[in-house]
């Protein structure tokens, strides 16, 4: 738990979210400002700031997140149609919240522009 981290507060229940999936390591919830008909944020419950902070102490976390992708895409009914996953890293990558998270986007034909 990091003080003043919005996603840690969601994990703790201090900030409400629309939960899509949860297990002991990972939480997934609807993005508050969706960029597609389906836009889910998947996070480790443990506070890890960025993709670059995954060290041997939490080496399994990407596997846990990818397992959640399988679950969430099925729950949302877009597993067969298709979807996109994105992890923004640091400022020029567009990261705004510094608690590692994967975006899962779908429910429409996604455009290919990268901004
Ligand atoms: P990023 O730019 O990769 O750091 O993405 C942060 C994402 O978190 C954005 O898509 C926001 O819309 C989303 N977000 C911010 N606050 C909340 C919240 N309270 N509940 C759900 N999603 C949020
Ligand atoms: Zn956090």
CSV table of C-alpha atoms and ligand atoms in Angstrom, one decimal:
chain,number,residue,atom,x,y,z
A,1,UNK,CA,0.0,0.0,0.0
A,2,UNK,CA,1.4,3.3,-1.1
A,3,UNK,CA,0.0,6.5,0.5
A,4,UNK,CA,-1.9,8.7,-2.1
A,5,UNK,CA,-2.0,5.9,-4.7
A,6,UNK,CA,-5.5,5.8,-6.3
A,7,UNK,CA,-5.2,2.2,-7.3
A,8,UNK,CA,-4.0,1.1,-3.8
A,9,UNK,CA,-7.1,2.9,-2.5
A,10,UNK,CA,-9.3,0.9,-4.9
A,11,UNK,CA,-7.7,-2.3,-3.8
A,12,UNK,CA,-8.4,-1.4,-0.1
A,13,UNK,CA,-12.0,-0.3,-0.9
A,14,UNK,CA,-11.3,3.3,0.1
A,15,UNK,CA,-12.3,4.4,-3.5
A,16,UNK,CA,-15.2,2.6,-5.2
A,17,UNK,CA,-14.8,0.8,-8.5
A,18,UNK,CA,-16.8,-1.4,-10.8
A,19,UNK,CA,-15.1,-4.7,-10.2
A,20,UNK,CA,-14.9,-7.1,-13.1
A,21,UNK,CA,-12.6,-9.8,-11.7
A,22,UNK,CA,-10.5,-10.5,-8.6
A,23,UNK,CA,-8.2,-13.1,-7.3
A,24,UNK,CA,-5.6,-13.1,-4.5
A,25,UNK,CA,-3.0,-11.3,-6.6
A,26,UNK,CA,-4.9,-9.2,-9.1
A,27,UNK,CA,-7.9,-6.9,-9.4
A,28,UNK,CA,-9.7,-5.8,-12.5
A,29,UNK,CA,-12.2,-2.9,-12.8
A,30,UNK,CA,-13.9,-0.8,-15.4
A,31,UNK,CA,-11.9,2.3,-16.4
A,32,UNK,CA,-13.6,5.5,-15.2
A,33,UNK,CA,-13.0,7.2,-18.5
A,34,UNK,CA,-13.4,4.5,-21.1
A,35,UNK,CA,-11.7,4.8,-24.5
A,36,UNK,CA,-13.6,1.9,-26.0
A,37,UNK,CA,-16.9,0.1,-25.3
A,38,UNK,CA,-14.9,-2.3,-23.1
A,39,UNK,CA,-12.0,-0.7,-21.2
A,40,UNK,CA,-10.8,-2.6,-18.1
A,41,UNK,CA,-7.8,-1.8,-15.9
A,42,UNK,CA,-6.0,-4.8,-14.5
A,43,UNK,CA,-3.7,-4.3,-11.6
A,44,UNK,CA,-1.5,-6.2,-9.2
A,45,UNK,CA,-2.9,-5.8,-5.6
A,46,UNK,CA,0.7,-5.1,-4.6
A,47,UNK,CA,1.9,-1.6,-5.2
A,48,UNK,CA,4.5,-1.7,-8.1
A,49,UNK,CA,5.0,1.7,-9.6
A,50,UNK,CA,5.9,0.9,-13.2
A,51,UNK,CA,6.8,-1.9,-15.6
A,52,UNK,CA,10.4,-1.3,-14.9
A,53,UNK,CA,9.9,-2.0,-11.2
A,54,UNK,CA,9.1,-5.7,-11.6
A,55,UNK,CA,12.1,-7.3,-9.9
A,56,UNK,CA,12.7,-10.9,-8.9
A,57,UNK,CA,10.6,-10.4,-5.7
A,58,UNK,CA,7.5,-10.2,-7.9
A,59,UNK,CA,8.5,-11.9,-11.0
A,60,UNK,CA,5.3,-13.9,-11.3
A,61,UNK,CA,3.1,-10.8,-11.5
A,62,UNK,CA,3.0,-10.5,-15.3
A,63,UNK,CA,1.8,-14.1,-15.5
A,64,UNK,CA,-0.9,-13.4,-13.0
A,65,UNK,CA,-2.0,-10.3,-15.0
A,66,UNK,CA,-2.0,-12.3,-18.2
A,67,UNK,CA,-4.2,-15.0,-16.5
A,68,UNK,CA,-6.6,-12.2,-15.6
A,69,UNK,CA,-6.6,-11.0,-19.2
A,70,UNK,CA,-8.0,-14.4,-20.2
A,71,UNK,CA,-10.7,-14.2,-17.4
A,72,UNK,CA,-11.7,-10.6,-18.1
A,73,UNK,CA,-11.9,-10.9,-21.9
A,74,UNK,CA,-14.2,-14.0,-21.4
A,75,UNK,CA,-16.3,-12.2,-18.7
A,76,UNK,CA,-16.8,-9.2,-21.1
A,77,UNK,CA,-17.5,-11.5,-24.1
A,78,UNK,CA,-14.7,-10.2,-26.3
A,79,UNK,CA,-12.2,-13.1,-26.1
A,80,UNK,CA,-13.1,-14.5,-29.5
A,81,UNK,CA,-13.8,-11.2,-31.3
A,82,UNK,CA,-10.5,-9.7,-30.1
A,83,UNK,CA,-9.1,-7.0,-27.9
A,84,UNK,CA,-6.0,-5.0,-27.2
A,85,UNK,CA,-3.8,-4.8,-24.1
A,86,UNK,CA,-1.6,-1.8,-23.3
A,87,UNK,CA,0.9,-1.0,-20.5
A,88,UNK,CA,1.9,2.7,-20.5
A,89,UNK,CA,5.3,3.3,-18.9
A,90,UNK,CA,6.6,6.6,-17.6
A,91,UNK,CA,5.7,10.1,-18.9
A,92,UNK,CA,6.2,9.8,-22.6
A,93,UNK,CA,4.5,6.4,-22.6
A,94,UNK,CA,1.4,8.1,-21.2
A,95,UNK,CA,1.5,6.7,-17.7
A,96,UNK,CA,-0.5,8.9,-15.4
A,97,UNK,CA,-1.1,6.6,-12.4
A,98,UNK,CA,2.1,5.1,-11.0
A,99,UNK,CA,0.7,1.8,-9.9
A,100,UNK,CA,1.4,-0.8,-12.6
A,101,UNK,CA,-1.7,-1.5,-14.7
A,102,UNK,CA,-2.7,-3.1,-18.0
A,103,UNK,CA,-5.4,-1.6,-20.1
A,104,UNK,CA,-7.7,-4.2,-21.8
A,105,UNK,CA,-9.6,-2.5,-24.7
A,106,UNK,CA,-12.2,-3.9,-27.0
A,107,UNK,CA,-15.9,-4.2,-28.0
A,108,UNK,CA,-15.3,-2.4,-31.3
A,109,UNK,CA,-12.9,-2.4,-34.2
A,110,UNK,CA,-9.9,-0.6,-32.6
A,111,UNK,CA,-8.0,2.1,-34.6
A,112,UNK,CA,-4.3,1.6,-35.0
A,113,UNK,CA,-3.0,5.1,-34.2
A,114,UNK,CA,-0.6,5.2,-31.3
A,115,UNK,CA,-1.0,8.9,-30.5
B,1,LIG,P1,-2.5,5.5,-17.5
B,1,LIG,O1,-2.5,6.7,-18.4
B,1,LIG,O2,-1.9,4.3,-18.3
B,1,LIG,O3,-1.8,5.8,-16.2
B,1,LIG,O4,-3.9,5.1,-17.2
B,1,LIG,C1,-4.7,5.4,-16.1
B,1,LIG,C2,-6.1,5.0,-16.3
B,1,LIG,O5,-6.8,5.0,-15.1
B,1,LIG,C3,-6.9,6.0,-17.2
B,1,LIG,O6,-7.4,5.4,-18.3
B,1,LIG,C4,-7.9,6.6,-16.2
B,1,LIG,O7,-9.2,6.8,-16.9
B,1,LIG,C5,-8.1,5.5,-15.2
B,1,LIG,N1,-8.6,5.8,-13.9
B,1,LIG,C6,-8.2,6.9,-13.2
B,1,LIG,N2,-8.8,6.9,-12.0
B,1,LIG,C7,-9.7,5.9,-12.0
B,1,LIG,C8,-10.6,5.3,-11.1
B,1,LIG,N3,-10.9,5.9,-9.9
B,1,LIG,N4,-11.3,4.3,-11.4
B,1,LIG,C9,-11.1,3.7,-12.6
B,1,LIG,N5,-10.2,4.1,-13.5
B,1,LIG,C10,-9.5,5.2,-13.2
B,2,LIG,ZN1,-0.6,1.7,-5.5
